[in-house]
CSV table of C-alpha atoms and ligand atoms in Angstrom, one decimal:
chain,number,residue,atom,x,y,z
A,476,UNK,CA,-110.9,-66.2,258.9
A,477,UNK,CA,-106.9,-65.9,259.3
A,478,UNK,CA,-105.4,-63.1,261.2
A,479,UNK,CA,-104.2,-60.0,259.8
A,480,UNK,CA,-100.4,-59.4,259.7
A,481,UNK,CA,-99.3,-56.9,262.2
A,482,UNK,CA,-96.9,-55.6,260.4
A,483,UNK,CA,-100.2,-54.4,258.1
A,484,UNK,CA,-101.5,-52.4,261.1
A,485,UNK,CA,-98.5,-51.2,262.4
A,486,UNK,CA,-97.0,-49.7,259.2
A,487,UNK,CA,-101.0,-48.0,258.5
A,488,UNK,CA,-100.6,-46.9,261.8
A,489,UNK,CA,-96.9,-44.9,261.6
A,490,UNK,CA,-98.1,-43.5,258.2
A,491,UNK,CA,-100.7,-41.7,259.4
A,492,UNK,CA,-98.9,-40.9,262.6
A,493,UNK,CA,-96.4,-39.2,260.8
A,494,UNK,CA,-98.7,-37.1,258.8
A,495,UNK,CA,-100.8,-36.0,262.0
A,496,UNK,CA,-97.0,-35.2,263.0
A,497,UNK,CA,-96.1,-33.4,260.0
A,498,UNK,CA,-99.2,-31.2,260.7
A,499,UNK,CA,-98.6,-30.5,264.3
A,500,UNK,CA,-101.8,-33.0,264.9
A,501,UNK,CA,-100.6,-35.6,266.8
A,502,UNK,CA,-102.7,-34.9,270.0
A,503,UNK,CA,-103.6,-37.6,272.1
A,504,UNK,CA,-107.5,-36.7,270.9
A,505,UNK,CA,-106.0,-37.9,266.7
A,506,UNK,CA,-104.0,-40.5,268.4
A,507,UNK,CA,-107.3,-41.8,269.9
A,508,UNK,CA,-109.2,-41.7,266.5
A,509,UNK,CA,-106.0,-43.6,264.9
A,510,UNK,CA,-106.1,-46.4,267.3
A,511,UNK,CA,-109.5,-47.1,266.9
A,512,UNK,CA,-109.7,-46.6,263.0
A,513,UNK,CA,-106.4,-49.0,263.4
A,514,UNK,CA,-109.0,-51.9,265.5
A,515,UNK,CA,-111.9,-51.4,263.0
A,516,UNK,CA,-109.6,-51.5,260.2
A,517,UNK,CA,-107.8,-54.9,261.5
A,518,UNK,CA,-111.5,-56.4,261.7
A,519,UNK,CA,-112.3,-55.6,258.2
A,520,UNK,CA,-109.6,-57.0,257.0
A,521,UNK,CA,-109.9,-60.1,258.4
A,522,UNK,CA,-113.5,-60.5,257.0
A,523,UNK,CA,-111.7,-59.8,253.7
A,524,UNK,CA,-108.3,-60.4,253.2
A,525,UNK,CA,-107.9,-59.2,249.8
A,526,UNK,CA,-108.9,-55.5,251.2
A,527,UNK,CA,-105.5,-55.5,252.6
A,528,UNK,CA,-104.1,-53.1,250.1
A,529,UNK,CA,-106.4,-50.5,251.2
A,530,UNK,CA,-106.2,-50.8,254.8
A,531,UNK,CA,-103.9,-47.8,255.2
A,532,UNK,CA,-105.7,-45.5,253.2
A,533,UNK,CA,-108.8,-46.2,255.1
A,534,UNK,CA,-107.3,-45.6,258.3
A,535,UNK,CA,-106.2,-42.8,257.0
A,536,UNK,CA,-109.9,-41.5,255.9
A,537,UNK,CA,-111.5,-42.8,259.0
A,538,UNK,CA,-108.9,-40.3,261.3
A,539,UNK,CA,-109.7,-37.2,258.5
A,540,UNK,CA,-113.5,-37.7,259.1
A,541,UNK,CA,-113.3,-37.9,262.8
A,542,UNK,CA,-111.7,-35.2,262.8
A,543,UNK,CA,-113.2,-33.2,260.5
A,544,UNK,CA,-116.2,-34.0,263.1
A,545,UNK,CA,-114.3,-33.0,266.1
A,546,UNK,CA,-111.7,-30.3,265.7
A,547,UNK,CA,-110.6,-29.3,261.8
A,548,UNK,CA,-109.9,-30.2,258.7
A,549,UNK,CA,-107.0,-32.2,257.9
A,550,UNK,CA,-104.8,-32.5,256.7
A,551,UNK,CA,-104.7,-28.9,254.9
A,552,UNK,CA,-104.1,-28.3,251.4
A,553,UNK,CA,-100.4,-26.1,251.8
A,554,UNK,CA,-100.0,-25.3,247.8
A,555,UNK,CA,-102.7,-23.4,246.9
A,556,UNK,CA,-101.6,-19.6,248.8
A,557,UNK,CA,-104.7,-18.4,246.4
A,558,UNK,CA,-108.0,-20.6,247.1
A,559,UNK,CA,-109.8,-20.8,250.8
A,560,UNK,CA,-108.4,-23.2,252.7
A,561,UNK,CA,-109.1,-26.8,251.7
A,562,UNK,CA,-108.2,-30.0,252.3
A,563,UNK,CA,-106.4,-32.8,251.0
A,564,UNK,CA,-107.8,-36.1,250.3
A,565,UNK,CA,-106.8,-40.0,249.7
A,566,UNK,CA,-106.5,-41.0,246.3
A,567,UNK,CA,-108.1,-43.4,245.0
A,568,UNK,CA,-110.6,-43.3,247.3
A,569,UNK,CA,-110.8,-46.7,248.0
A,570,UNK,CA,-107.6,-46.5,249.9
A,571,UNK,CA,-105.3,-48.1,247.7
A,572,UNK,CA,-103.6,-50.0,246.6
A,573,UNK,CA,-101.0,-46.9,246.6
A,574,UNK,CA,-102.6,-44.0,248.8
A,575,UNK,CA,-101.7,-40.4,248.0
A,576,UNK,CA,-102.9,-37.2,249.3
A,577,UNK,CA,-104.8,-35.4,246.4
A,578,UNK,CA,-105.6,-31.7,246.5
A,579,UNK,CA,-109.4,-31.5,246.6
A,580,UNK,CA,-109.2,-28.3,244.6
A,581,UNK,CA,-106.4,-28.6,241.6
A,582,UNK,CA,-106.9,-32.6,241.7
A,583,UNK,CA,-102.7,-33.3,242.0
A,584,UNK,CA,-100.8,-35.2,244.2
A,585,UNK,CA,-99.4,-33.8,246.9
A,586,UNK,CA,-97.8,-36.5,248.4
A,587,UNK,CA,-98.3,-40.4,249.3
A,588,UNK,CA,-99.9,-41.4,252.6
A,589,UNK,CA,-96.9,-40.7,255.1
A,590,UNK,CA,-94.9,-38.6,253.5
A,591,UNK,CA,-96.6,-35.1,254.0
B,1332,LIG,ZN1,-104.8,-27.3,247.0
């Protein structure tokens, strides 16, 4: 069992900071569901180092469930004016290896995990 880079953690972490940010979401109740999806996240990957590649994208879908739970959906679908609100979600959904947000409705990317 090695350790998992940092640098892993910290980059999942600042890409799904910035797209709580980009959403006005960044309160310190999301910043508390990122830090601990960001601890579960590092002990899964240790158990499996190959999962590496989808360690942001799960971070990313552990915050959106919480949440979803606990305050709203996130982060909201902005490009369909016409359809009821909606969400986007992480494609593929394993997290990775390349993470986009997906419109659940129209199935097209939106944008890549971080860049909302
Ligand atoms: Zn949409």
């Amino acid at each position: 069992m090695g350790a998992v880079d940092n640098a892993l953690l910290l980059s999942a972490r600042s890409r799904v900071l910035a797209d709580l940010a980009a959403r006005r979401l960044a309160t310190p109740a999301a910043v508390s569901a990122l830090e601990d999806a960001c601890s579960t996240r590092r002990w899964w990957a240790e158990q499996w180092p190959e999962g590496e590649v989808y360690v942001a994208g799960l971070v990313a879908q552990d915050v959106q469930d919480v949440l979803f739970e606990t305050l709203r959906r996130w982060p909201l679908c902005l490009r369909c004016e016409d359809l009821p609100e909606h969400a986007l979600f992480i494609h593929p959904d394993l997290g990775g290896p390349h993470p986009v947000w997906v419109c659940e409705e129209t199935g097209q990317s939106v944008a890549d995990l971080g860049r909302l």
